[in-house]
mmCIF file of C-alpha atoms in Angstrom:
data_model
loop_
_atom_site.group_PDB
_atom_site.id
_atom_site.type_symbol
_atom_site.label_atom_id
_atom_site.label_comp_id
_atom_site.label_asym_id
_atom_site.label_seq_id
_atom_site.Cartn_x
_atom_site.Cartn_y
_atom_site.Cartn_z
ATOM 1 C CA ALA A 1 143.867 106.832 85.119
ATOM 2 C CA GLY A 2 147.414 105.669 84.314
ATOM 3 C CA ILE A 3 148.663 109.206 83.748
ATOM 4 C CA PHE A 4 151.914 110.340 85.346
ATOM 5 C CA ALA A 5 152.564 113.864 86.566
ATOM 6 C CA ILE A 6 155.409 116.013 87.856
ATOM 7 C CA GLY A 7 154.321 118.379 90.587
ATOM 8 C CA TYR A 8 155.570 121.798 91.526
ATOM 9 C CA HIS A 9 156.534 123.302 94.888
ATOM 10 C CA SER A 10 155.674 120.292 97.030
ATOM 11 C CA ASP A 11 156.012 116.535 97.194
ATOM 12 C CA MET A 12 152.546 115.254 96.325
ATOM 13 C CA SER A 13 153.506 111.571 96.226
ATOM 14 C CA GLY A 14 151.330 110.862 99.251
ATOM 15 C CA TYR A 15 148.302 112.023 97.289
ATOM 16 C CA GLY A 16 149.075 110.347 93.981
ATOM 17 C CA LYS A 17 151.163 107.292 94.763
ATOM 18 C CA LYS A 18 150.629 105.837 91.284
ATOM 19 C CA ALA A 19 150.838 109.130 89.388
ATOM 20 C CA HIS A 20 153.378 111.427 91.028
ATOM 21 C CA LEU A 21 156.882 111.052 89.556
ATOM 22 C CA THR A 22 158.649 113.885 91.427
ATOM 23 C CA ALA A 23 158.478 117.651 91.893
ATOM 24 C CA PRO A 24 160.873 120.543 92.272
ATOM 25 C CA VAL A 25 160.473 121.631 95.881
ATOM 26 C CA HIS A 26 161.578 125.051 97.063
ATOM 27 C CA HIS A 27 163.167 125.348 100.498
ATOM 28 C CA TRP A 28 163.055 128.962 101.613
ATOM 29 C CA ASP A 29 163.566 128.318 105.332
ATOM 30 C CA GLU A 30 167.315 129.036 105.473
ATOM 31 C CA PHE A 31 166.921 131.972 103.088
ATOM 32 C CA TYR A 32 164.250 133.579 105.261
ATOM 33 C CA ALA A 33 166.250 132.959 108.438
ATOM 34 C CA GLU A 34 169.283 134.696 106.868
ATOM 35 C CA ARG A 35 167.191 137.655 105.729
ATOM 36 C CA VAL A 36 165.513 138.063 109.128
ATOM 37 C CA GLN A 37 168.918 137.982 110.806
ATOM 38 C CA GLN A 38 170.165 140.645 108.377
ATOM 39 C CA VAL A 39 167.183 142.836 109.306
ATOM 40 C CA LEU A 40 167.838 142.301 113.015
ATOM 41 C CA ASP A 41 171.509 143.178 112.477
ATOM 42 C CA ASP A 42 170.512 146.243 110.398
ATOM 43 C CA LYS A 43 172.472 144.792 107.444
ATOM 44 C CA TRP A 44 169.631 143.872 105.067
ATOM 45 C CA GLU A 45 169.796 145.214 101.514
ATOM 46 C CA SER A 46 167.352 144.634 98.681
ATOM 47 C CA GLN A 47 168.707 142.268 96.039
ATOM 48 C CA ASN A 48 167.668 139.843 93.333
ATOM 49 C CA VAL A 49 167.874 136.255 94.482
ATOM 50 C CA TRP A 50 168.386 133.424 92.015
ATOM 51 C CA LYS A 51 169.382 130.482 94.153
ATOM 52 C CA GLY A 52 168.627 126.966 93.042
ATOM 53 C CA ILE A 53 169.877 123.404 93.228
ATOM 54 C CA ASP A 54 173.460 124.425 93.947
ATOM 55 C CA ALA A 55 172.394 126.335 97.081
ATOM 56 C CA GLY A 56 169.861 123.714 98.169
ATOM 57 C CA MET A 57 167.003 126.185 97.770
ATOM 58 C CA THR A 58 165.495 123.944 95.092
ATOM 59 C CA ARG A 59 165.511 120.172 95.457
ATOM 60 C CA LEU A 60 163.686 117.296 93.833
ATOM 61 C CA ALA A 61 161.076 115.367 95.754
ATOM 62 C CA PRO A 62 161.879 111.659 95.945
ATOM 63 C CA LEU A 63 161.681 110.021 92.548
ATOM 64 C CA SER A 64 158.897 107.512 91.987
ATOM 65 C CA LYS A 65 159.747 103.822 92.060
ATOM 66 C CA ASP A 66 158.008 103.649 88.662
ATOM 67 C CA ILE A 67 160.845 105.593 87.018
ATOM 68 C CA PRO A 68 163.310 103.232 85.300
ATOM 69 C CA ALA A 69 166.759 103.045 86.908
ATOM 70 C CA ASN A 70 168.514 104.416 83.811
ATOM 71 C CA VAL A 71 166.239 107.490 83.858
ATOM 72 C CA VAL A 72 166.856 108.002 87.587
ATOM 73 C CA ALA A 73 170.597 107.874 86.892
ATOM 74 C CA GLU A 74 170.205 110.444 84.113
ATOM 75 C CA VAL A 75 168.142 112.748 86.339
ATOM 76 C CA GLU A 76 170.758 112.509 89.092
ATOM 77 C CA ALA A 77 173.585 113.208 86.621
ATOM 78 C CA ILE A 78 171.837 116.295 85.223
ATOM 79 C CA LYS A 79 171.003 117.495 88.749
ATOM 80 C CA THR A 80 174.718 117.271 89.608
ATOM 81 C CA LYS A 81 175.666 119.151 86.417
ATOM 82 C CA ILE A 82 173.178 121.916 87.250
ATOM 83 C CA ALA A 83 174.569 122.190 90.790
ATOM 84 C CA ASN A 84 178.146 122.319 89.462
ATOM 85 C CA GLY A 85 177.290 124.976 86.876
ATOM 86 C CA GLU A 86 178.084 122.591 84.007
ATOM 87 C CA PHE A 87 174.522 122.691 82.653
ATOM 88 C CA HIS A 88 171.795 125.318 82.638
ATOM 89 C CA PRO A 89 168.242 124.082 81.986
ATOM 90 C CA PHE A 90 167.468 127.176 79.907
ATOM 91 C CA SER A 91 170.389 126.841 77.493
ATOM 92 C CA GLY A 92 169.771 127.051 73.775
ATOM 93 C CA PRO A 93 168.835 126.228 71.277
ATOM 94 C CA ILE A 94 165.305 126.815 72.540
ATOM 95 C CA ASN A 95 162.358 127.221 70.203
ATOM 96 C CA ASN A 96 158.941 128.500 71.152
ATOM 97 C CA GLN A 97 155.800 126.488 70.506
ATOM 98 C CA GLN A 98 155.613 127.797 66.926
ATOM 99 C CA GLY A 99 159.154 126.558 66.239
ATOM 100 C CA GLU A 100 160.693 130.055 66.294
ATOM 101 C CA LEU A 101 164.167 130.340 67.799
ATOM 102 C CA VAL A 102 164.030 132.070 71.189
ATOM 103 C CA THR A 103 167.536 131.310 72.454
ATOM 104 C CA LYS A 104 170.489 130.432 70.234
ATOM 105 C CA ALA A 105 172.784 127.472 70.826
ATOM 106 C CA GLY A 106 175.461 128.370 73.344
ATOM 107 C CA GLN A 107 173.311 131.068 74.969
ATOM 108 C CA THR A 108 171.146 130.955 78.091
ATOM 109 C CA ILE A 109 167.796 132.662 78.626
ATOM 110 C CA ASP A 110 168.429 135.732 80.764
ATOM 111 C CA ASP A 111 166.675 136.467 84.052
ATOM 112 C CA LYS A 112 164.426 139.159 82.541
ATOM 113 C CA THR A 113 163.108 136.726 79.922
ATOM 114 C CA LEU A 114 162.572 134.016 82.546
ATOM 115 C CA LEU A 115 160.635 136.430 84.762
ATOM 116 C CA GLY A 116 158.362 137.392 81.867
ATOM 117 C CA MET A 117 158.286 134.057 80.080
ATOM 118 C CA ASP A 118 155.075 134.243 78.084
ATOM 119 C CA PHE A 119 155.515 131.296 75.755
ATOM 120 C CA TYR A 120 155.544 127.529 75.754
ATOM 121 C CA VAL A 121 158.534 125.754 74.301
ATOM 122 C CA GLU A 122 158.384 123.569 71.250
ATOM 123 C CA GLY A 123 156.632 120.281 71.895
ATOM 124 C CA VAL A 124 154.339 121.557 74.663
ATOM 125 C CA GLU A 125 150.678 121.175 73.823
ATOM 126 C CA GLY A 126 148.171 123.766 75.033
ATOM 127 C CA GLN A 127 147.651 127.483 74.873
ATOM 128 C CA LEU A 128 148.524 130.343 77.158
ATOM 129 C CA LYS A 129 145.531 132.429 78.059
#
């Protein structure tokens, strides 16, 4: 239909070769192996886990060949900044769908807000139900 999409959790490019641009893909294998070993060693402790691009737990599926080279370069640069801690994707200013300020400039949405995020950001069309 000529509509592009970004997936979530898995690389769906094999199913939508002309539509799939990329997807964040979560790699829990090493995390689970570490946790199982901790249990076996009687060293496991409950904890919050917020690993991402920097730890390799989140990666991007291959980028579509339909994405212009300058956009690919920008994506790669931002990915590097996220991994280096130079950029946080939930840094303000962030407005909700109604244009109300949710996070001020220079601040980052905290984990509690991310876990309970019950709003779309400005510019997203649709309604939460």
